[in-house]
mmCIF file of C-alpha atoms in Angstrom:
data_model
loop_
_atom_site.group_PDB
_atom_site.id
_atom_site.type_symbol
_atom_site.label_atom_id
_atom_site.label_comp_id
_atom_site.label_asym_id
_atom_site.label_seq_id
_atom_site.Cartn_x
_atom_site.Cartn_y
_atom_site.Cartn_z
ATOM 1 C CA MET K 1 46.325 -45.589 340.234
ATOM 2 C CA ILE K 2 48.476 -47.103 337.524
ATOM 3 C CA TYR K 3 47.513 -44.320 335.126
ATOM 4 C CA SER K 4 48.797 -41.617 337.534
ATOM 5 C CA LYS K 5 52.137 -43.397 337.953
ATOM 6 C CA TYR K 6 52.470 -43.579 334.175
ATOM 7 C CA LEU K 7 51.920 -39.821 333.945
ATOM 8 C CA CYS K 8 54.581 -39.139 336.600
ATOM 9 C CA ILE K 9 57.110 -41.285 334.772
ATOM 10 C CA LEU K 10 56.252 -39.609 331.482
ATOM 11 C CA PHE K 11 56.619 -36.153 333.055
ATOM 12 C CA HIS K 12 60.047 -36.941 334.536
ATOM 13 C CA THR K 13 61.473 -38.418 331.343
ATOM 14 C CA ASN K 14 60.533 -35.429 329.231
ATOM 15 C CA LEU K 15 62.371 -32.407 330.563
ATOM 16 C CA HIS K 16 60.713 -29.045 330.574
ATOM 17 C CA PRO K 17 62.089 -26.746 327.822
ATOM 18 C CA ILE K 18 63.585 -24.482 330.464
ATOM 19 C CA PHE K 19 65.859 -27.285 331.656
ATOM 20 C CA GLN K 20 66.902 -28.451 328.205
ATOM 21 C CA MET K 21 70.347 -27.326 327.062
ATOM 22 C CA LYS K 22 70.188 -24.986 324.096
ATOM 23 C CA ASN K 23 72.970 -25.811 321.701
ATOM 24 C CA HIS K 24 72.701 -23.244 318.985
ATOM 25 C CA PHE K 25 74.430 -20.067 317.978
ATOM 26 C CA THR K 26 73.477 -16.794 316.291
ATOM 27 C CA LEU K 27 75.564 -14.882 313.789
ATOM 28 C CA TYR K 28 74.357 -11.651 312.272
ATOM 29 C CA PRO K 29 75.658 -8.239 311.160
ATOM 30 C CA PHE K 30 75.779 -5.644 313.898
ATOM 31 C CA VAL K 31 76.585 -1.947 313.994
ATOM 32 C CA ARG K 32 77.380 -0.023 317.163
ATOM 33 C CA THR K 33 75.391 3.079 316.343
ATOM 34 C CA GLU K 34 75.938 4.449 319.884
ATOM 35 C CA LYS K 35 79.690 4.871 319.204
ATOM 36 C CA PRO K 36 80.181 6.790 315.919
ATOM 37 C CA ASP K 37 83.573 8.302 315.169
ATOM 38 C CA LYS K 38 84.138 11.999 314.567
ATOM 39 C CA PHE K 39 82.952 11.572 310.907
ATOM 40 C CA ASN K 40 79.650 10.043 312.106
ATOM 41 C CA LYS K 41 80.631 6.586 310.814
ATOM 42 C CA CYS K 42 80.208 3.360 312.753
ATOM 43 C CA HIS K 43 82.059 0.059 312.482
ATOM 44 C CA ILE K 44 80.282 -2.985 311.117
ATOM 45 C CA TYR K 45 80.729 -6.277 312.974
ATOM 46 C CA LEU K 46 79.443 -9.843 312.901
ATOM 47 C CA ARG K 47 77.965 -10.684 316.312
ATOM 48 C CA TYR K 48 78.483 -14.328 317.341
ATOM 49 C CA THR K 49 76.457 -15.467 320.345
ATOM 50 C CA LEU K 50 76.736 -18.735 322.227
ATOM 51 C CA LYS K 51 75.893 -18.129 325.904
ATOM 52 C CA SER K 52 78.033 -14.985 325.612
ATOM 53 C CA TYR K 53 78.940 -12.910 322.578
ATOM 54 C CA LYS K 54 81.887 -11.482 320.655
ATOM 55 C CA LEU K 55 81.998 -8.952 317.873
ATOM 56 C CA ILE K 56 84.031 -9.971 314.831
ATOM 57 C CA PRO K 57 85.212 -6.834 312.996
ATOM 58 C CA LEU K 58 84.610 -6.527 309.256
ATOM 59 C CA GLU K 59 86.952 -3.575 308.625
ATOM 60 C CA LEU K 60 83.958 -1.600 307.254
ATOM 61 C CA LYS K 61 82.383 1.657 308.353
ATOM 62 C CA ILE K 62 78.986 3.026 307.512
ATOM 63 C CA GLU K 63 77.218 6.277 308.287
ATOM 64 C CA LYS K 64 75.045 6.007 311.371
ATOM 65 C CA ASP K 65 71.880 6.999 309.485
ATOM 66 C CA MET K 66 72.482 4.574 306.625
ATOM 67 C CA TRP K 67 72.155 1.380 308.711
ATOM 68 C CA ASN K 68 68.736 -0.271 309.098
ATOM 69 C CA VAL K 69 68.814 -1.724 312.588
ATOM 70 C CA ASP K 70 65.614 -3.781 312.170
ATOM 71 C CA LYS K 71 66.702 -5.515 308.948
ATOM 72 C CA ARG K 72 70.401 -5.641 309.916
ATOM 73 C CA GLU K 73 71.566 -4.294 306.561
ATOM 74 C CA PRO K 74 72.376 -0.989 304.872
ATOM 75 C CA ARG K 75 69.458 1.094 303.785
ATOM 76 C CA LYS K 76 68.312 0.859 300.194
ATOM 77 C CA ASN K 77 69.394 4.443 299.432
ATOM 78 C CA TYR K 78 72.954 3.835 300.591
ATOM 79 C CA PRO K 79 75.179 4.249 297.496
ATOM 80 C CA HIS K 80 77.553 1.312 298.288
ATOM 81 C CA ARG K 81 74.869 -1.011 299.545
ATOM 82 C CA ASN K 82 75.641 -3.932 297.165
ATOM 83 C CA GLU K 83 79.367 -3.925 297.953
ATOM 84 C CA VAL K 84 78.741 -3.833 301.705
ATOM 85 C CA MET K 85 76.143 -6.619 301.488
ATOM 86 C CA GLU K 86 78.572 -8.750 299.461
ATOM 87 C CA ILE K 87 81.387 -8.281 302.016
ATOM 88 C CA ILE K 88 79.011 -9.138 304.867
ATOM 89 C CA GLN K 89 77.802 -12.299 303.079
ATOM 90 C CA LYS K 90 81.359 -13.478 302.259
ATOM 91 C CA LYS K 91 82.553 -12.948 305.843
ATOM 92 C CA THR K 92 79.397 -14.640 307.228
ATOM 93 C CA LEU K 93 80.012 -17.688 305.078
ATOM 94 C CA GLU K 94 83.659 -17.799 306.087
ATOM 95 C CA VAL K 95 82.812 -17.650 309.783
ATOM 96 C CA GLU K 96 80.042 -20.242 309.404
ATOM 97 C CA ARG K 97 82.531 -22.563 307.716
ATOM 98 C CA LEU K 98 84.909 -22.143 310.667
ATOM 99 C CA ILE K 99 82.083 -22.828 313.119
ATOM 100 C CA LEU K 100 80.921 -25.970 311.324
ATOM 101 C CA ASN K 101 84.445 -27.312 310.895
ATOM 102 C CA TYR K 102 85.035 -26.853 314.612
ATOM 103 C CA LYS K 103 81.670 -28.479 315.396
ATOM 104 C CA THR K 104 82.456 -31.563 313.299
ATOM 105 C CA SER K 105 85.925 -32.028 314.807
ATOM 106 C CA ASN K 106 85.059 -31.273 318.469
ATOM 107 C CA ASN K 107 81.361 -32.174 318.602
ATOM 108 C CA THR K 108 80.506 -28.795 320.118
ATOM 109 C CA TYR K 109 80.210 -25.234 318.909
ATOM 110 C CA PRO K 110 83.157 -22.968 319.589
ATOM 111 C CA SER K 111 82.922 -20.478 322.381
ATOM 112 C CA PRO K 112 83.078 -16.855 321.281
ATOM 113 C CA SER K 113 86.713 -16.529 322.398
ATOM 114 C CA ILE K 114 87.733 -19.676 320.520
ATOM 115 C CA LEU K 115 85.941 -18.386 317.430
ATOM 116 C CA MET K 116 87.866 -15.123 317.683
ATOM 117 C CA ASP K 117 91.089 -17.146 317.740
ATOM 118 C CA LEU K 118 89.944 -19.151 314.721
ATOM 119 C CA THR K 119 89.070 -16.024 312.710
ATOM 120 C CA ASN K 120 92.505 -14.586 313.561
ATOM 121 C CA GLY K 121 94.197 -17.755 312.353
ATOM 122 C CA ILE K 122 95.246 -18.969 315.800
ATOM 123 C CA GLU K 123 94.957 -22.734 316.263
ATOM 124 C CA THR K 124 93.193 -23.621 319.454
ATOM 125 C CA LYS K 125 94.784 -26.115 321.794
ATOM 126 C CA MET K 126 92.884 -28.917 323.488
ATOM 127 C CA THR K 127 91.283 -27.807 326.744
ATOM 128 C CA TRP K 128 91.042 -29.877 329.926
ATOM 129 C CA VAL K 129 87.419 -30.644 329.088
ATOM 130 C CA ASN K 130 88.510 -32.220 325.782
ATOM 131 C CA TYR K 131 91.262 -34.145 327.591
ATOM 132 C CA PHE K 132 88.722 -35.420 330.085
ATOM 133 C CA ASP K 133 86.324 -36.470 327.323
ATOM 134 C CA GLU K 134 89.128 -38.310 325.490
ATOM 135 C CA PHE K 135 90.301 -40.012 328.698
ATOM 136 C CA ASN K 136 86.739 -40.965 329.591
ATOM 137 C CA PHE K 137 86.184 -42.443 326.147
ATOM 138 C CA VAL K 138 89.439 -44.440 326.194
ATOM 139 C CA PHE K 139 88.736 -45.617 329.758
ATOM 140 C CA ASN K 140 85.267 -46.798 328.840
ATOM 141 C CA VAL K 141 86.543 -48.634 325.770
ATOM 142 C CA LYS K 142 89.344 -50.348 327.794
ATOM 143 C CA PHE K 143 86.910 -51.205 330.563
ATOM 144 C CA TYR K 144 84.490 -52.691 328.030
ATOM 145 C CA VAL K 145 87.240 -54.740 326.383
ATOM 146 C CA LEU K 146 88.560 -56.035 329.739
ATOM 147 C CA ASN K 147 85.111 -57.040 330.970
ATOM 148 C CA THR K 148 83.861 -58.794 327.895
ATOM 149 C CA PRO K 149 83.560 -62.571 328.313
ATOM 150 C CA ARG K 150 86.375 -64.445 326.627
ATOM 151 C CA ILE K 151 85.765 -67.678 324.807
ATOM 152 C CA PHE K 152 88.729 -70.095 324.672
#
């Protein structure tokens, strides 16, 4: 009898992976091969995903047939492969730096729309969630200070 209660408590304290909040993002090169322009070239983007996604433009175009969709990079026979790979790596590092700076200052990853603002150089303002978190923290600190026993 005691053993079965212990198992129930253990089951309830460890949440099933479906119910656990996933707090990670993905960032990878992406080409919209379904929308080539009239010269059969497609734009290259960085796709940032965190619950939803946004495409960050890289100001690059590549021929539709020269992009390897599985490896997410230009094909080996593409003449400007090294230059394109270098630009993708530099932009990826820049965006990752923005994401990690935001994460350290706000304790959460930026939403795709906030990341788009950050990549465009627009400073994000504090949202009502951040105001609530700040108020809640200050309230808890004041409440703790007021309720601590005082020794005279």
